[in-house]
mmCIF file of C-alpha atoms in Angstrom:
data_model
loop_
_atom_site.group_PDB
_atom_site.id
_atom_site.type_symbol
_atom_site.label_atom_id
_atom_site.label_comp_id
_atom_site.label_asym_id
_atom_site.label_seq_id
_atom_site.Cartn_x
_atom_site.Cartn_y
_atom_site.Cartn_z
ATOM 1 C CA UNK L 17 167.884 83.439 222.314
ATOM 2 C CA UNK L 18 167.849 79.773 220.190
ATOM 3 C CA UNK L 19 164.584 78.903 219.585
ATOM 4 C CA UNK L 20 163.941 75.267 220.882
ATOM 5 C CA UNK L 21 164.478 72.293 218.292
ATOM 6 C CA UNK L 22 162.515 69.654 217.020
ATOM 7 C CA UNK L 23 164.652 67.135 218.897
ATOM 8 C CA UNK L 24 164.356 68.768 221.962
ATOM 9 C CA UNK L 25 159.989 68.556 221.537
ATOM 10 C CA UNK L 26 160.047 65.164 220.229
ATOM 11 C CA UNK L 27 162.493 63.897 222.796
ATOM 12 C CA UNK L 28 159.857 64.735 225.291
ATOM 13 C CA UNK L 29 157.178 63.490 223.524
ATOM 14 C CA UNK L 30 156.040 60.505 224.965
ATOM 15 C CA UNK L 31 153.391 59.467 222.933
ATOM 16 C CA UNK L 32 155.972 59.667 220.132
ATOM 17 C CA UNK L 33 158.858 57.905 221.786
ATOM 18 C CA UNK L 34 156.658 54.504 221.837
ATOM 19 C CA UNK L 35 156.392 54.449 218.177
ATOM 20 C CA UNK L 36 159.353 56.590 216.948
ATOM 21 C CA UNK L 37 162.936 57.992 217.154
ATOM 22 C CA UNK L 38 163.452 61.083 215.430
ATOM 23 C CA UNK L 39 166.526 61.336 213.244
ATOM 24 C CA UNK L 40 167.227 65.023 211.822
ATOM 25 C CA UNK L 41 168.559 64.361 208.738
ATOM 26 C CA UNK L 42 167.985 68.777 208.141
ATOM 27 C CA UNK L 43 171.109 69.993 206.738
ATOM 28 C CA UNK L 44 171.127 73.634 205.982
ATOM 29 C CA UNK L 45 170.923 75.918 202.823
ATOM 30 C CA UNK L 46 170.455 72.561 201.024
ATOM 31 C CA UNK L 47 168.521 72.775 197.844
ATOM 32 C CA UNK L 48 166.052 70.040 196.818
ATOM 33 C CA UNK L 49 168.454 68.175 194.829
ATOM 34 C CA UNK L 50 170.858 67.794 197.858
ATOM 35 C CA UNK L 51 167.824 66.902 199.708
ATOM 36 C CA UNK L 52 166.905 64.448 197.197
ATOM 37 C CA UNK L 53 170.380 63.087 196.800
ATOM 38 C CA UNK L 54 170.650 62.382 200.558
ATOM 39 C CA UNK L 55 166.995 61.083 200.121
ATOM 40 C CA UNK L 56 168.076 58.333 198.099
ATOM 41 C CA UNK L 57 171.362 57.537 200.091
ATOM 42 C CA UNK L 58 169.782 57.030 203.392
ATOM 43 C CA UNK L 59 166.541 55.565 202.597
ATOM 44 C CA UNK L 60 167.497 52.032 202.046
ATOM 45 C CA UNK L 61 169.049 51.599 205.585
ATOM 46 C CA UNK L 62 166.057 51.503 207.438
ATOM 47 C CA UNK L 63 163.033 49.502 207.684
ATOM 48 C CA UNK L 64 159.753 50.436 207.672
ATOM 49 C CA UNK L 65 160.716 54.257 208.236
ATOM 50 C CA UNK L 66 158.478 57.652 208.133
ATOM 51 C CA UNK L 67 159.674 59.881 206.062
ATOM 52 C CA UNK L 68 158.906 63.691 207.046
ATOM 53 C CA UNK L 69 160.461 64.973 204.067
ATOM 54 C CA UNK L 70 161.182 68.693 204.372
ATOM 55 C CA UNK L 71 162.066 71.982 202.586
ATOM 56 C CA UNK L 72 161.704 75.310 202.551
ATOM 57 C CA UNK L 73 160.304 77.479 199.170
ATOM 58 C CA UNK L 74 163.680 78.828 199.127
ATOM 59 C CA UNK L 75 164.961 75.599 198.581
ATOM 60 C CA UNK L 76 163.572 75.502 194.878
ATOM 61 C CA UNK L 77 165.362 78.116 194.097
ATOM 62 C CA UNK L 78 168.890 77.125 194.990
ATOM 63 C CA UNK L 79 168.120 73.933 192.672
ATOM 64 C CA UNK L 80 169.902 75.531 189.916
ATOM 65 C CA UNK L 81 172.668 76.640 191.832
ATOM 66 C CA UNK L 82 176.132 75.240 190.903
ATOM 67 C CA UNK L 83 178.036 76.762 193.908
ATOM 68 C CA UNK L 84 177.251 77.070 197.355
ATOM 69 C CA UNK L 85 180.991 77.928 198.672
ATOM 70 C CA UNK L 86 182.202 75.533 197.241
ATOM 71 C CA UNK L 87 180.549 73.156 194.321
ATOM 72 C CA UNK L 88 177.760 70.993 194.995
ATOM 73 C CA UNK L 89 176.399 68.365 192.951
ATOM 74 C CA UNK L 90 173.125 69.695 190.756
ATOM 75 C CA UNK L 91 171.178 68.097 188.223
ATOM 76 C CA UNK L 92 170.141 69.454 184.076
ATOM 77 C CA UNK L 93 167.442 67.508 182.363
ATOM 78 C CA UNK L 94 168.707 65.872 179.140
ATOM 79 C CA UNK L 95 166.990 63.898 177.005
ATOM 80 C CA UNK L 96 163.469 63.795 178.949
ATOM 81 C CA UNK L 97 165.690 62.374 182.474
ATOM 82 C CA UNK L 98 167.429 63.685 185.150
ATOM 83 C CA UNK L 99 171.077 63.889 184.544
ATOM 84 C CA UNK L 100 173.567 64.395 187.828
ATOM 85 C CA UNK L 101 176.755 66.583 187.635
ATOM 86 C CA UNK L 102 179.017 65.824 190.560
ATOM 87 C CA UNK L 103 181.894 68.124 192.207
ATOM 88 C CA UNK L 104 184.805 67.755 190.228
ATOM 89 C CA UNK L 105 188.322 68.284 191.838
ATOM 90 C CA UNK L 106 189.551 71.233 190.736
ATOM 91 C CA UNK L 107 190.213 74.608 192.464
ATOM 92 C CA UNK L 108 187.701 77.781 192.855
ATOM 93 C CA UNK L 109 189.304 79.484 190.462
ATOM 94 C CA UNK L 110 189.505 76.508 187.765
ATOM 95 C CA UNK L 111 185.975 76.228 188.184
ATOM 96 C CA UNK L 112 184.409 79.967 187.771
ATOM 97 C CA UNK L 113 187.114 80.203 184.732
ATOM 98 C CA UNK L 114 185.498 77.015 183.027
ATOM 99 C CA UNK L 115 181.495 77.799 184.561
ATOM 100 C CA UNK L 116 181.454 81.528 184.838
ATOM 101 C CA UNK L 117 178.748 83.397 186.858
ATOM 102 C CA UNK L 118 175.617 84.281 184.336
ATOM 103 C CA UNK L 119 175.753 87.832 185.866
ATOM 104 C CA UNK L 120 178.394 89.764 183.879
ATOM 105 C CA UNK L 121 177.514 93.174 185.209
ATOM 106 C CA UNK L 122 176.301 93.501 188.930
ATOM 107 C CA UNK L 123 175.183 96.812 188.251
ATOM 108 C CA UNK L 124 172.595 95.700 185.682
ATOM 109 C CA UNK L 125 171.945 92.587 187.949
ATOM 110 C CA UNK L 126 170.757 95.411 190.627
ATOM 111 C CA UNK L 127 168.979 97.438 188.114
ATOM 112 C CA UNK L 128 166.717 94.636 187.302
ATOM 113 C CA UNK L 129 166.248 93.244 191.006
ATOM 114 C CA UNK L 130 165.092 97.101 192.067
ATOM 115 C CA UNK L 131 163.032 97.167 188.760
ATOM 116 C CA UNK L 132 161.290 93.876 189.598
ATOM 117 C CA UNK L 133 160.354 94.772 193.243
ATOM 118 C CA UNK L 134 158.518 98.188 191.747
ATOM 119 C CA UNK L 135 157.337 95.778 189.413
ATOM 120 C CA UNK L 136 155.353 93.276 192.137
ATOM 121 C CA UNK L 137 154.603 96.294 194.479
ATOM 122 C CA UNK L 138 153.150 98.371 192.621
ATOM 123 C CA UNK L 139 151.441 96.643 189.817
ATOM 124 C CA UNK L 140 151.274 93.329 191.722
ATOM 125 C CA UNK L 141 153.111 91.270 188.333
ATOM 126 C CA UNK L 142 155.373 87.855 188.800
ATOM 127 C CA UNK L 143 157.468 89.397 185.936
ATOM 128 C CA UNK L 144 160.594 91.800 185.668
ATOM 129 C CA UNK L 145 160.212 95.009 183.891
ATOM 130 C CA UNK L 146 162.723 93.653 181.554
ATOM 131 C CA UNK L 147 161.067 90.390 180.850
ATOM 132 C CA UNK L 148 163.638 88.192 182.764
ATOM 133 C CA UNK L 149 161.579 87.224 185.291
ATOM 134 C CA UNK L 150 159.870 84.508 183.591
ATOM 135 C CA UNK L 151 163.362 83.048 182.384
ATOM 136 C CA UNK L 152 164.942 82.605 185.460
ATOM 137 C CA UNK L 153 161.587 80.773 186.630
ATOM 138 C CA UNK L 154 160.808 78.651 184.596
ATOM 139 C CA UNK L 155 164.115 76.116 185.298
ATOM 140 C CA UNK L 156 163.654 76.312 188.518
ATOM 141 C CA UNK L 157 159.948 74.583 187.967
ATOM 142 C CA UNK L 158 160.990 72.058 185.421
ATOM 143 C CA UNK L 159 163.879 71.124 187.661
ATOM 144 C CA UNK L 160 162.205 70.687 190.499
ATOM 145 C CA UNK L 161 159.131 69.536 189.278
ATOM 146 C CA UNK L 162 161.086 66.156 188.677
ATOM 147 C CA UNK L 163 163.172 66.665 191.270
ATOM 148 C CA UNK L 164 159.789 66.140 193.740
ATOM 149 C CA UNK L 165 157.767 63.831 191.786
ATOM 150 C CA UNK L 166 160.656 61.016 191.654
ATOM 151 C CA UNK L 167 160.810 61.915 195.132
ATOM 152 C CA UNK L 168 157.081 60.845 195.564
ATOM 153 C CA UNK L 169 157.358 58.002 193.281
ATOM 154 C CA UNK L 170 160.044 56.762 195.314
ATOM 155 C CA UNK L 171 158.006 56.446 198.417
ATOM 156 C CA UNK L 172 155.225 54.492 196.670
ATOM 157 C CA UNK L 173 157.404 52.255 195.090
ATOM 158 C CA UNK L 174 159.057 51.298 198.244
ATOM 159 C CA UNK L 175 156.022 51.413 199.626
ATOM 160 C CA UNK L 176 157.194 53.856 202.426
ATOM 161 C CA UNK L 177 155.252 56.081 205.019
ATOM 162 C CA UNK L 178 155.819 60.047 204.347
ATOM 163 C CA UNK L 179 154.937 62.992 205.118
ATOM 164 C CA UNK L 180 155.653 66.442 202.944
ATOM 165 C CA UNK L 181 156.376 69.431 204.936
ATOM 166 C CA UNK L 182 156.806 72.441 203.295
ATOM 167 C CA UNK L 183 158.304 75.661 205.162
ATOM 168 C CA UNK L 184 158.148 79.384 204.485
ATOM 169 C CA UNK L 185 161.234 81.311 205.331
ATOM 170 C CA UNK L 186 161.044 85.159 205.820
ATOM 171 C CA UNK L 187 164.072 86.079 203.735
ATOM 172 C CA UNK L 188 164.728 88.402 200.822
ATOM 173 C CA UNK L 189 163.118 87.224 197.608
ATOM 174 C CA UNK L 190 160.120 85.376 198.906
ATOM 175 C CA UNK L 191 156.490 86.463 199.130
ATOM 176 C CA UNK L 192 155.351 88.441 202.678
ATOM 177 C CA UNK L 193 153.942 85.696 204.792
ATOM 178 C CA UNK L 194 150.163 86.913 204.117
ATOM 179 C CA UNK L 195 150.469 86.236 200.116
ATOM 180 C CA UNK L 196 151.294 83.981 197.595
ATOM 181 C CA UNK L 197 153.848 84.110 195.497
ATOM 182 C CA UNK L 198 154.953 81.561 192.032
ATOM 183 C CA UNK L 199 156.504 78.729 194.722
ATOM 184 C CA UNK L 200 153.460 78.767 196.482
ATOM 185 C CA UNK L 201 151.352 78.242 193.243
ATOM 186 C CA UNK L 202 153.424 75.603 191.447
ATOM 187 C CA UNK L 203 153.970 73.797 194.652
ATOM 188 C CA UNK L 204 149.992 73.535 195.053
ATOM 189 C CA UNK L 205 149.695 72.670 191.554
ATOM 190 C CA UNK L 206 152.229 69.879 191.457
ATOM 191 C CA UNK L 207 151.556 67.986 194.724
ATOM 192 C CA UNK L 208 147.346 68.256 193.665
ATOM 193 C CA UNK L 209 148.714 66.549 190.322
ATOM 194 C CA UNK L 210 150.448 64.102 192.986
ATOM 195 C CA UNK L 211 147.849 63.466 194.745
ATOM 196 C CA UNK L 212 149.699 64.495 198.061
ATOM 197 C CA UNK L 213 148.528 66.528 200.479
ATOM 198 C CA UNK L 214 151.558 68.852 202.055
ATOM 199 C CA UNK L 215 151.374 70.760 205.871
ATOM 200 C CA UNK L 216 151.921 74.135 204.943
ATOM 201 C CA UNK L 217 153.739 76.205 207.416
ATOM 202 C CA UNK L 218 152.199 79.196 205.678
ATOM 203 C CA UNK L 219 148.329 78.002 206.185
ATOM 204 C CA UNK L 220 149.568 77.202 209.473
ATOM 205 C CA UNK L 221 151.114 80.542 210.682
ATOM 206 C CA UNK L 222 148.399 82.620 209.015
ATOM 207 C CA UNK L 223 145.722 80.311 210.644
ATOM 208 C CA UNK L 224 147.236 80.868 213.948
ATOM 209 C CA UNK L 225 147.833 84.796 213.598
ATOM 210 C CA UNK L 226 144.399 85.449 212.869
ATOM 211 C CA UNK L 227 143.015 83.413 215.475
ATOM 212 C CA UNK L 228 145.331 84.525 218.351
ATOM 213 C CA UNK L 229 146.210 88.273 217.070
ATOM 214 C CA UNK L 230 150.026 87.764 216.601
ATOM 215 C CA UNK L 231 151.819 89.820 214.528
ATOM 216 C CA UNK L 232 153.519 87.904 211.731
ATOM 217 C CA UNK L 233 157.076 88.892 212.527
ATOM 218 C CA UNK L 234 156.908 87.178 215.815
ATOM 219 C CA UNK L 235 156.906 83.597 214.330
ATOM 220 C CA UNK L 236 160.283 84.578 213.160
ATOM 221 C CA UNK L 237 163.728 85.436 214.186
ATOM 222 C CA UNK L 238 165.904 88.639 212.911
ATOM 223 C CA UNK L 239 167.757 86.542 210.308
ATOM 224 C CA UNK L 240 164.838 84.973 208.775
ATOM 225 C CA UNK L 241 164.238 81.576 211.014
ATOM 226 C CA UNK L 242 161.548 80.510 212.158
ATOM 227 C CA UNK L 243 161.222 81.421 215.746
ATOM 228 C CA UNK L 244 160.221 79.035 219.086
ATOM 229 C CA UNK L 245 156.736 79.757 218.041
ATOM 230 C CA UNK L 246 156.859 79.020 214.914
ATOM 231 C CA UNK L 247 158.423 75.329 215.621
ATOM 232 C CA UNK L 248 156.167 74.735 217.929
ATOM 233 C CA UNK L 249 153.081 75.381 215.259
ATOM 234 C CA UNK L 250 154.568 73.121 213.018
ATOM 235 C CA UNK L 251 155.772 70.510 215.971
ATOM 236 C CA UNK L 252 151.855 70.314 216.655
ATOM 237 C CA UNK L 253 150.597 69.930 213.351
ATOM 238 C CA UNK L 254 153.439 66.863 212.864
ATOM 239 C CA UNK L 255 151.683 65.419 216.722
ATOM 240 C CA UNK L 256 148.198 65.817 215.234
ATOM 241 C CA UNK L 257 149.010 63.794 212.186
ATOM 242 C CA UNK L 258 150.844 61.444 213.604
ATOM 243 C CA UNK L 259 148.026 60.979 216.547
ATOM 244 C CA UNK L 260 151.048 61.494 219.479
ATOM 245 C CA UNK L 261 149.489 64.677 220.554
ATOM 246 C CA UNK L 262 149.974 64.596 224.621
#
């Protein structure tokens, strides 16, 4: 079954409807720069809006990604700045020939994956045995370590109402539900160095597991979503802070 959707909570949300109107601006396997970009495109055609600005841990990661399909726009930092690359219209082909994959053999590409999964698991290291671990990291941090702090400095210079939400997924590549992992930890460290206090889905889902005995697997859905009770955790948290808790 489809878990239930924000819209569908908020709709009946009375409390909510006399102060708000939810618009889903959500699009999906975004990356933070797309969510930026859209940030930046929409923002200006509303007064006096709350932001609930959203994204998955996940979403740092596809950042750096040039192609999603089909190209997407993505940022490089030159010369201390932010620097945006846009589509260009060319065909697949033109494009791969001209910005070639960085993985030249998949069979070393699965080597080092398997390697770095022994690696965490057994001797509990954010590092690959072959010391690439740290390399494909660190861009992702510096990238979207600006990418979220103009975001920030954009709401205080418009002097905007926000809200940071940030989501935990349960797909391959990110850390079990019950531990951290090196999103978790740069996330915590950059929004304390923002001063901005995030809702964690994370804190949240753990907080209610342990009280109420649920298994963790139950606050998601086979491919990864989060389940009806795990929007309805996070719908909660959103009524609490907002004071439209019926």
């Amino acid at each position: 079954n489809s878990p239930v959707t924000y819209q569908d909570l908020f709709a009946k949300n009375k409390k909510f409807s006399k102060s708000y109107y939810l618009l889903n601006y959500a699009v999906d396997g975004y990356g933070v720069d797309q969510i930026y970009l859209l940030l930046k495109k929409v923002i200006g055609l509303y007064d006096n809006p709350l932001v609930i600005f959203t994204f998955t841990t996940i979403d740092l990661d596809r950042t750096v990604v040039r192609l999603g399909g089909k190209q997407k726009p993505y940022f490089t930092i030159e010369d201390n700045d932010l620097h945006l690359h846009k589509p260009v219209p060319i065909s697949l082909a033109t494009f791969l020939s001209d910005s070639p994959p960085t993985i030249h053999s998949y069979l070393w590409a699965f080597i080092d994956n398997v390697s770095h999964l022994i690696w965490q698991n057994v001797f509990r290291k954010d590092a690959s045995v072959f010391g690439t671990e740290k390399d494909r990291i660190e861009p992702i941090k510096k990238l979207n370590k600006r990418l979220l702090t103009n975001t920030i400095s954009l709401f205080k210079s418009r002097g905007i109402e926000y809200k940071v939400i940030i989501f935990h997924t349960n797909w391959r590549g990110e850390s079990p539900i019950d531990k951290n992992d090196w999103r978790d930890i740069f996330l915590k460290k950059l929004f304390d160095g923002l001063h901005v206090k995030p809702i964690l889905a994370k804190h949240l889902i753990q907080k209610n597991a342990s009280a109420k005995k649920i298994p963790f697997h139950k606050y998601f859905l086979a491919c990864g979503h989060p389940s009806t009770l795990y929007i309805k955790l996070v719908y909660n948290e959103i009524c609490r802070v907002l004071k439209v808790k019926e």
